Amino acid sequence: KSLTLGYDENTIIENLDLKIPKGEITVFIGGNGCGKSTLLRSIARLLKPQQGSVVLEGKSIHKMGTKEVAKQLAILPQGPEAPEGLTVLQLVKQGRYPYQNWYKQWSEQDEKMVQRALEATQMTEFAERQVDSLSGGQRQRAWIAMTLAQDTDIILLDEPTTYLDLTHQIEILDLLFELNETEKRTIIMVLHDLNLACRYAHHLIAVKNKTVYAQGKPEEVISCDLVRDVFNMECQVTADPLFGTPLCIPYGKGRCIMKNNPFEDSVSVS
Ligand SMILES: Nc1ncnc2c1ncn2[C@@H]1O[C@H](COP(=O)(O)OP(=O)(O)OP(=O)(O)O)[C@@H](O)[C@H]1O
Ligand SMILES: [Mg+2]
């Protein structure tokens, strides 16, 4: 509600009113530096608004306690860093922190959720490895496991597929899709791959100029004009041959093996 976010004098998001649909998959898109991570961190209570508020189930999130929030939402920030020497298992166990206190120690449920998260991200075999010894993709999956172990109704992920090979990208997105389909979890994420964003999002939000430029179903939102305005890039938009969702094909240079390249000389990018 009337959300203004920024760092010192620098305003990043200005006076934004936005509703995120419950039980759906919402994806933020936008150029580098437009404020997607800032917005996501504020929604997860990691960044205090300069003005306005973030309201969760009728309650201002910045007036709620840390554990109360952590039982309702989990966030995977962009580029997280684990303390040196921490193992994957220790990291994933951190996801259970909101459920522990002085009288309630580690439970069977905690153990079950940790094992389930490791399995879902195919990280069981890496459980005893140190996080800082893993490849970028394995590390990203360890962090996703920690986020899943928190077992919350709302899951926020900032570029969860970064560093992942194509197989693991699809597996992670499919897993989030399943969590949404079968358990009605609300998924809110930032993705840079527009085509995957269109395939998985019920609700797409394009961010530009300190506010939401457009939002709605991907098929209503994505067009050549939007891609030009938001990303300053020319593209063709067609239907994904498998899913029917919008598929953006960018112009640009490359090795063309078509006899009559329909893109050649057809566009100049400003
Ligand atoms: N901690 C910080 N202190 C000062 N400025 C920051 C801080 N974090 C981000 N910014 C600035 O705020 C703006 C928005 O950053 P943000 O990380 O939200 O962008 P983004 O849309 O997530 O970009 P990307 O696609 O590159 O991840 C940028 O200009 C960035 O330099
Ligand atoms: Mg970001």
mmCIF file of C-alpha atoms and ligand atoms in Angstrom:
data_model
loop_
_atom_site.group_PDB
_atom_site.id
_atom_site.type_symbol
_atom_site.label_atom_id
_atom_site.label_comp_id
_atom_site.label_asym_id
_atom_site.label_seq_id
_atom_site.Cartn_x
_atom_site.Cartn_y
_atom_site.Cartn_z
ATOM 1 C CA LYS A 1 0.000 0.000 0.000
ATOM 2 C CA SER A 2 1.505 3.357 -1.134
ATOM 3 C CA LEU A 3 4.902 1.704 -0.970
ATOM 4 C CA THR A 4 8.016 3.815 -1.384
ATOM 5 C CA LEU A 5 11.337 1.991 -1.220
ATOM 6 C CA GLY A 6 14.873 3.216 -1.543
ATOM 7 C CA TYR A 7 18.349 3.521 -0.173
ATOM 8 C CA ASP A 8 19.143 6.844 1.547
ATOM 9 C CA GLU A 9 18.099 9.577 -0.897
ATOM 10 C CA ASN A 10 17.757 7.187 -3.796
ATOM 11 C CA THR A 11 14.122 6.236 -4.458
ATOM 12 C CA ILE A 12 13.776 2.884 -6.215
ATOM 13 C CA ILE A 13 10.026 2.211 -5.985
ATOM 14 C CA GLU A 14 7.624 5.108 -5.592
ATOM 15 C CA ASN A 15 4.149 5.119 -4.084
ATOM 16 C CA LEU A 16 3.219 1.671 -5.366
ATOM 17 C CA ASP A 17 -0.115 -0.022 -4.733
ATOM 18 C CA LEU A 18 0.008 -3.684 -5.619
ATOM 19 C CA LYS A 19 -1.918 -6.857 -4.819
ATOM 20 C CA ILE A 20 -0.236 -10.233 -5.066
ATOM 21 C CA PRO A 21 -2.807 -12.981 -5.635
ATOM 22 C CA LYS A 22 -2.929 -15.685 -2.987
ATOM 23 C CA GLY A 23 -2.409 -19.270 -4.107
ATOM 24 C CA GLU A 24 -0.976 -18.291 -7.491
ATOM 25 C CA ILE A 25 2.429 -17.982 -9.116
ATOM 26 C CA THR A 26 3.482 -14.367 -9.574
ATOM 27 C CA VAL A 27 6.620 -13.498 -11.517
ATOM 28 C CA PHE A 28 8.387 -10.128 -11.560
ATOM 29 C CA ILE A 29 10.234 -9.166 -14.717
ATOM 30 C CA GLY A 30 12.218 -6.059 -15.624
ATOM 31 C CA GLY A 31 15.660 -4.793 -16.536
ATOM 32 C CA ASN A 32 18.729 -4.921 -14.320
ATOM 33 C CA GLY A 33 18.523 -2.394 -11.518
ATOM 34 C CA CYS A 34 14.808 -1.578 -11.923
ATOM 35 C CA GLY A 35 14.017 -2.606 -8.355
ATOM 36 C CA LYS A 36 12.764 -6.216 -8.484
ATOM 37 C CA SER A 37 14.995 -7.454 -5.649
ATOM 38 C CA THR A 38 14.292 -4.315 -3.639
ATOM 39 C CA LEU A 39 10.569 -4.981 -3.973
ATOM 40 C CA LEU A 40 10.876 -8.678 -3.148
ATOM 41 C CA ARG A 41 13.011 -7.972 -0.069
ATOM 42 C CA SER A 42 10.517 -5.437 1.138
ATOM 43 C CA ILE A 43 7.616 -7.877 0.653
ATOM 44 C CA ALA A 44 9.592 -10.360 2.799
ATOM 45 C CA ARG A 45 10.202 -7.747 5.518
ATOM 46 C CA LEU A 46 13.960 -7.614 4.896
ATOM 47 C CA LEU A 47 13.802 -3.983 3.810
ATOM 48 C CA LYS A 48 11.805 -1.360 5.646
ATOM 49 C CA PRO A 49 9.679 0.891 3.433
ATOM 50 C CA GLN A 50 10.443 4.614 3.413
ATOM 51 C CA GLN A 51 6.705 5.100 3.144
ATOM 52 C CA GLY A 52 3.627 2.885 3.002
ATOM 53 C CA SER A 53 3.320 -0.691 4.173
ATOM 54 C CA VAL A 54 3.295 -4.345 3.177
ATOM 55 C CA VAL A 55 0.145 -6.056 4.377
ATOM 56 C CA LEU A 56 -0.110 -9.812 4.851
ATOM 57 C CA GLU A 57 -3.536 -11.240 5.730
ATOM 58 C CA GLY A 58 -4.629 -7.815 6.966
ATOM 59 C CA LYS A 59 -1.568 -7.219 9.144
ATOM 60 C CA SER A 60 1.294 -4.836 8.481
ATOM 61 C CA ILE A 61 4.279 -7.120 8.048
ATOM 62 C CA HIS A 62 6.738 -4.710 9.674
ATOM 63 C CA LYS A 63 4.689 -4.819 12.860
ATOM 64 C CA MET A 64 4.872 -8.628 13.022
ATOM 65 C CA GLY A 65 7.576 -10.615 14.825
ATOM 66 C CA THR A 66 10.378 -12.316 12.895
ATOM 67 C CA LYS A 67 9.250 -15.859 13.664
ATOM 68 C CA GLU A 68 5.603 -15.051 12.991
ATOM 69 C CA VAL A 69 6.563 -13.821 9.521
ATOM 70 C CA ALA A 70 9.022 -16.690 8.975
ATOM 71 C CA LYS A 71 6.283 -19.264 9.540
ATOM 72 C CA GLN A 72 4.236 -17.677 6.779
ATOM 73 C CA LEU A 73 6.835 -16.774 4.210
ATOM 74 C CA ALA A 74 10.281 -17.900 3.153
ATOM 75 C CA ILE A 75 12.608 -15.950 0.905
ATOM 76 C CA LEU A 76 15.547 -16.969 -1.207
ATOM 77 C CA PRO A 77 17.389 -13.689 -1.783
ATOM 78 C CA GLN A 78 19.557 -12.964 -4.793
ATOM 79 C CA GLY A 79 23.154 -14.159 -4.346
ATOM 80 C CA PRO A 80 22.933 -15.422 -0.757
ATOM 81 C CA GLU A 81 26.151 -16.228 1.085
ATOM 82 C CA ALA A 82 26.584 -18.990 3.651
ATOM 83 C CA PRO A 83 29.030 -18.692 6.554
ATOM 84 C CA GLU A 84 32.361 -20.357 5.788
ATOM 85 C CA GLY A 85 32.487 -24.078 6.516
ATOM 86 C CA LEU A 86 28.696 -24.542 6.826
ATOM 87 C CA THR A 87 27.493 -27.870 5.408
ATOM 88 C CA VAL A 88 24.459 -28.248 3.167
ATOM 89 C CA LEU A 89 22.606 -30.089 5.939
ATOM 90 C CA GLN A 90 23.373 -27.355 8.456
ATOM 91 C CA LEU A 91 22.187 -24.740 5.971
ATOM 92 C CA VAL A 92 18.931 -26.551 5.205
ATOM 93 C CA LYS A 93 18.303 -27.065 8.930
ATOM 94 C CA GLN A 94 18.396 -23.279 9.325
ATOM 95 C CA GLY A 95 15.084 -23.295 7.465
ATOM 96 C CA ARG A 96 13.509 -24.877 10.556
ATOM 97 C CA TYR A 97 14.626 -22.043 12.823
ATOM 98 C CA PRO A 98 11.141 -20.437 13.071
ATOM 99 C CA TYR A 99 9.783 -23.674 14.585
ATOM 100 C CA GLN A 100 12.357 -23.911 17.380
ATOM 101 C CA ASN A 101 12.473 -22.315 20.793
ATOM 102 C CA TRP A 102 13.819 -23.123 24.243
ATOM 103 C CA TYR A 103 11.167 -25.747 25.025
ATOM 104 C CA LYS A 104 10.743 -27.161 21.527
ATOM 105 C CA GLN A 105 13.940 -28.663 20.194
ATOM 106 C CA TRP A 106 14.547 -30.569 16.971
ATOM 107 C CA SER A 107 11.470 -32.704 16.136
ATOM 108 C CA GLU A 108 10.543 -35.533 13.781
ATOM 109 C CA GLN A 109 8.624 -33.022 11.697
ATOM 110 C CA ASP A 110 11.749 -30.835 11.397
ATOM 111 C CA GLU A 111 13.761 -33.858 10.278
ATOM 112 C CA LYS A 112 11.075 -34.880 7.780
ATOM 113 C CA MET A 113 10.885 -31.430 6.216
ATOM 114 C CA VAL A 114 14.678 -31.185 5.904
ATOM 115 C CA GLN A 115 14.951 -34.593 4.242
ATOM 116 C CA ARG A 116 12.040 -33.801 1.941
ATOM 117 C CA ALA A 117 13.640 -30.505 0.895
ATOM 118 C CA LEU A 118 16.985 -32.210 0.217
ATOM 119 C CA GLU A 119 15.272 -34.864 -1.898
ATOM 120 C CA ALA A 120 13.126 -32.385 -3.823
ATOM 121 C CA THR A 121 16.215 -30.422 -4.840
ATOM 122 C CA GLN A 122 18.306 -33.577 -5.379
ATOM 123 C CA MET A 123 20.781 -32.461 -2.752
ATOM 124 C CA THR A 124 20.659 -35.520 -0.447
ATOM 125 C CA GLU A 125 24.002 -36.802 -1.711
ATOM 126 C CA PHE A 126 25.607 -33.414 -0.984
ATOM 127 C CA ALA A 127 24.230 -33.097 2.564
ATOM 128 C CA GLU A 128 27.601 -33.369 4.290
ATOM 129 C CA ARG A 129 29.488 -31.189 1.793
ATOM 130 C CA GLN A 130 30.467 -27.657 2.697
ATOM 131 C CA VAL A 131 28.333 -25.116 0.851
ATOM 132 C CA ASP A 132 31.386 -23.123 -0.260
ATOM 133 C CA SER A 133 32.849 -26.243 -1.925
ATOM 134 C CA LEU A 134 29.867 -26.697 -4.263
ATOM 135 C CA SER A 135 29.385 -25.558 -7.845
ATOM 136 C CA GLY A 136 27.205 -22.489 -8.419
ATOM 137 C CA GLY A 137 24.204 -24.604 -9.407
ATOM 138 C CA GLN A 138 24.555 -27.046 -6.512
ATOM 139 C CA ARG A 139 24.884 -24.126 -4.121
ATOM 140 C CA GLN A 140 21.747 -22.512 -5.530
ATOM 141 C CA ARG A 141 19.859 -25.794 -5.031
ATOM 142 C CA ALA A 142 21.086 -25.993 -1.425
ATOM 143 C CA TRP A 143 19.634 -22.543 -0.793
ATOM 144 C CA ILE A 144 16.369 -23.511 -2.477
ATOM 145 C CA ALA A 145 16.266 -26.578 -0.180
ATOM 146 C CA MET A 146 16.654 -24.308 2.837
ATOM 147 C CA THR A 147 13.796 -22.138 1.601
ATOM 148 C CA LEU A 148 11.555 -25.203 1.061
ATOM 149 C CA ALA A 149 12.440 -26.676 4.473
ATOM 150 C CA GLN A 150 10.836 -23.628 6.047
ATOM 151 C CA ASP A 151 7.521 -25.104 4.835
ATOM 152 C CA THR A 152 5.634 -21.849 4.387
ATOM 153 C CA ASP A 153 2.476 -21.000 2.471
ATOM 154 C CA ILE A 154 4.289 -18.178 0.698
ATOM 155 C CA ILE A 155 7.620 -18.698 -1.032
ATOM 156 C CA LEU A 156 9.607 -15.810 -2.519
ATOM 157 C CA LEU A 157 12.568 -16.525 -4.759
ATOM 158 C CA ASP A 158 14.887 -14.030 -6.393
ATOM 159 C CA GLU A 159 16.160 -15.543 -9.636
ATOM 160 C CA PRO A 160 16.022 -19.145 -8.384
ATOM 161 C CA THR A 161 17.209 -20.564 -11.698
ATOM 162 C CA THR A 162 20.427 -18.534 -11.902
ATOM 163 C CA TYR A 163 23.449 -20.842 -12.279
ATOM 164 C CA LEU A 164 21.244 -23.877 -12.956
ATOM 165 C CA ASP A 165 21.628 -25.987 -16.074
ATOM 166 C CA LEU A 166 18.511 -26.374 -18.230
ATOM 167 C CA THR A 167 17.460 -29.654 -16.602
ATOM 168 C CA HIS A 168 17.670 -28.238 -13.102
ATOM 169 C CA GLN A 169 15.987 -24.980 -14.156
ATOM 170 C CA ILE A 170 12.955 -26.895 -15.352
ATOM 171 C CA GLU A 171 13.042 -29.234 -12.345
ATOM 172 C CA ILE A 172 13.048 -26.358 -9.863
ATOM 173 C CA LEU A 173 10.297 -24.494 -11.708
ATOM 174 C CA ASP A 174 8.275 -27.727 -11.998
ATOM 175 C CA LEU A 175 8.718 -28.305 -8.277
ATOM 176 C CA LEU A 176 7.415 -24.805 -7.502
ATOM 177 C CA PHE A 177 4.560 -25.382 -9.967
ATOM 178 C CA GLU A 178 3.673 -28.644 -8.151
ATOM 179 C CA LEU A 179 3.772 -26.944 -4.749
ATOM 180 C CA ASN A 180 1.357 -24.392 -6.133
ATOM 181 C CA GLU A 181 -0.927 -26.909 -7.865
ATOM 182 C CA THR A 182 -1.174 -29.488 -5.110
ATOM 183 C CA GLU A 183 -0.754 -27.416 -1.952
ATOM 184 C CA LYS A 184 -1.907 -24.011 -3.219
ATOM 185 C CA ARG A 185 1.268 -22.333 -2.037
ATOM 186 C CA THR A 186 1.728 -18.752 -3.155
ATOM 187 C CA ILE A 187 4.906 -18.429 -5.201
ATOM 188 C CA ILE A 188 6.440 -15.022 -5.899
ATOM 189 C CA MET A 189 9.636 -14.938 -7.898
ATOM 190 C CA VAL A 190 11.908 -12.890 -10.087
ATOM 191 C CA LEU A 191 12.892 -14.480 -13.390
ATOM 192 C CA HIS A 192 14.975 -13.107 -16.235
ATOM 193 C CA ASP A 193 13.946 -15.740 -18.759
ATOM 194 C CA LEU A 194 10.780 -14.225 -20.205
ATOM 195 C CA ASN A 195 9.735 -17.429 -21.931
ATOM 196 C CA LEU A 196 9.919 -19.499 -18.767
ATOM 197 C CA ALA A 197 8.247 -16.656 -16.872
ATOM 198 C CA CYS A 198 5.334 -16.793 -19.334
ATOM 199 C CA ARG A 199 5.112 -20.550 -19.022
ATOM 200 C CA TYR A 200 4.965 -20.718 -15.234
ATOM 201 C CA ALA A 201 3.341 -17.439 -14.147
ATOM 202 C CA HIS A 202 -0.358 -17.001 -13.554
ATOM 203 C CA HIS A 203 0.375 -13.355 -12.890
ATOM 204 C CA LEU A 204 3.203 -11.405 -14.499
ATOM 205 C CA ILE A 205 4.382 -8.048 -13.184
ATOM 206 C CA ALA A 206 6.704 -5.864 -15.271
ATOM 207 C CA VAL A 207 8.630 -3.267 -13.273
ATOM 208 C CA LYS A 208 9.929 -0.039 -14.773
ATOM 209 C CA ASN A 209 10.476 3.596 -13.771
ATOM 210 C CA LYS A 210 9.983 3.024 -10.047
ATOM 211 C CA THR A 211 6.612 1.378 -10.492
ATOM 212 C CA VAL A 212 4.624 -1.434 -12.093
ATOM 213 C CA TYR A 213 4.556 -0.869 -15.825
ATOM 214 C CA ALA A 214 2.068 -3.653 -16.605
ATOM 215 C CA GLN A 215 0.580 -6.700 -14.901
ATOM 216 C CA GLY A 216 -1.796 -9.541 -15.649
ATOM 217 C CA LYS A 217 -1.763 -12.903 -17.387
ATOM 218 C CA PRO A 218 1.405 -13.335 -19.486
ATOM 219 C CA GLU A 219 -0.653 -13.577 -22.678
ATOM 220 C CA GLU A 220 -2.232 -10.201 -21.869
ATOM 221 C CA VAL A 221 0.992 -8.530 -20.785
ATOM 222 C CA ILE A 222 3.724 -9.671 -23.160
ATOM 223 C CA SER A 223 3.974 -7.921 -26.516
ATOM 224 C CA CYS A 224 6.697 -6.473 -28.728
ATOM 225 C CA ASP A 225 5.773 -3.021 -27.415
ATOM 226 C CA LEU A 226 6.159 -4.066 -23.784
ATOM 227 C CA VAL A 227 9.512 -5.734 -24.418
ATOM 228 C CA ARG A 228 10.688 -2.607 -26.260
ATOM 229 C CA ASP A 229 9.515 -0.286 -23.479
ATOM 230 C CA VAL A 230 10.674 -2.376 -20.521
ATOM 231 C CA PHE A 231 13.868 -3.899 -21.884
ATOM 232 C CA ASN A 232 14.718 -1.515 -24.744
ATOM 233 C CA MET A 233 14.897 -4.481 -27.054
ATOM 234 C CA GLU A 234 13.219 -5.435 -30.311
ATOM 235 C CA CYS A 235 11.761 -8.911 -30.540
ATOM 236 C CA GLN A 236 9.109 -11.004 -32.175
ATOM 237 C CA VAL A 237 6.444 -12.530 -29.996
ATOM 238 C CA THR A 238 4.958 -15.819 -31.073
ATOM 239 C CA ALA A 239 3.225 -18.713 -29.322
ATOM 240 C CA ASP A 240 5.350 -21.301 -27.548
ATOM 241 C CA PRO A 241 4.867 -24.387 -29.767
ATOM 242 C CA LEU A 242 4.459 -26.663 -26.724
ATOM 243 C CA PHE A 243 2.539 -24.491 -24.276
ATOM 244 C CA GLY A 244 0.888 -21.760 -26.316
ATOM 245 C CA THR A 245 2.248 -19.134 -23.929
ATOM 246 C CA PRO A 246 4.060 -16.064 -25.331
ATOM 247 C CA LEU A 247 7.512 -16.767 -26.703
ATOM 248 C CA CYS A 248 9.872 -13.804 -27.234
ATOM 249 C CA ILE A 249 12.462 -14.125 -29.941
ATOM 250 C CA PRO A 250 14.953 -11.269 -29.674
ATOM 251 C CA TYR A 251 16.551 -9.587 -32.625
ATOM 252 C CA GLY A 252 20.304 -9.346 -32.565
ATOM 253 C CA LYS A 253 23.296 -10.758 -34.282
ATOM 254 C CA GLY A 254 24.006 -14.430 -34.765
ATOM 255 C CA ARG A 255 24.666 -17.145 -37.234
ATOM 256 C CA CYS A 256 21.580 -17.477 -39.396
ATOM 257 C CA ILE A 257 21.193 -20.650 -41.430
ATOM 258 C CA MET A 258 17.897 -19.670 -43.056
ATOM 259 C CA LYS A 259 18.161 -18.775 -46.735
ATOM 260 C CA ASN A 260 16.037 -15.674 -46.447
ATOM 261 C CA ASN A 261 16.601 -14.407 -42.973
ATOM 262 C CA PRO A 262 13.351 -12.592 -42.191
ATOM 263 C CA PHE A 263 15.066 -10.579 -39.446
ATOM 264 C CA GLU A 264 17.905 -9.272 -41.551
ATOM 265 C CA ASP A 265 17.983 -5.479 -41.823
ATOM 266 C CA SER A 266 14.410 -5.408 -40.627
ATOM 267 C CA VAL A 267 15.015 -3.513 -37.461
ATOM 268 C CA SER A 268 17.233 -0.953 -35.884
ATOM 269 C CA VAL A 269 17.416 -0.938 -32.120
ATOM 270 C CA SER A 270 17.613 2.470 -30.535
HETATM 271 N N1 LIG B 1 21.942 -2.005 -0.505
HETATM 272 C C1 LIG B 1 21.863 -1.069 -1.440
HETATM 273 N N2 LIG B 1 22.318 0.182 -1.226
HETATM 274 C C2 LIG B 1 22.221 1.143 -2.169
HETATM 275 N N3 LIG B 1 21.645 0.965 -3.381
HETATM 276 C C3 LIG B 1 21.170 -0.262 -3.666
HETATM 277 C C4 LIG B 1 21.248 -1.346 -2.717
HETATM 278 N N4 LIG B 1 20.695 -2.443 -3.276
HETATM 279 C C5 LIG B 1 20.300 -2.068 -4.511
HETATM 280 N N5 LIG B 1 20.572 -0.780 -4.746
HETATM 281 C C6 LIG B 1 20.271 -0.015 -5.979
HETATM 282 O O1 LIG B 1 18.867 -0.042 -6.152
HETATM 283 C C7 LIG B 1 18.523 -0.219 -7.535
HETATM 284 C C8 LIG B 1 17.594 -1.420 -7.660
HETATM 285 O O2 LIG B 1 18.337 -2.579 -7.298
HETATM 286 P P1 LIG B 1 17.681 -4.025 -7.298
HETATM 287 O O3 LIG B 1 18.700 -4.935 -6.731
HETATM 288 O O4 LIG B 1 16.362 -3.956 -6.631
HETATM 289 O O5 LIG B 1 17.473 -4.251 -8.862
HETATM 290 P P2 LIG B 1 16.973 -5.539 -9.647
HETATM 291 O O6 LIG B 1 15.782 -5.151 -10.451
HETATM 292 O O7 LIG B 1 16.797 -6.679 -8.712
HETATM 293 O O8 LIG B 1 18.200 -5.819 -10.642
HETATM 294 P P3 LIG B 1 18.877 -7.187 -11.164
HETATM 295 O O9 LIG B 1 18.019 -7.670 -12.313
HETATM 296 O O10 LIG B 1 20.213 -6.748 -11.630
HETATM 297 O O11 LIG B 1 18.938 -8.145 -10.027
HETATM 298 C C9 LIG B 1 19.848 -0.334 -8.283
HETATM 299 O O12 LIG B 1 20.139 0.900 -8.849
HETATM 300 C C10 LIG B 1 20.853 -0.688 -7.205
HETATM 301 O O13 LIG B 1 22.125 -0.178 -7.524
HETATM 302 MG MG MG B 2 17.804 -8.437 -8.452
#
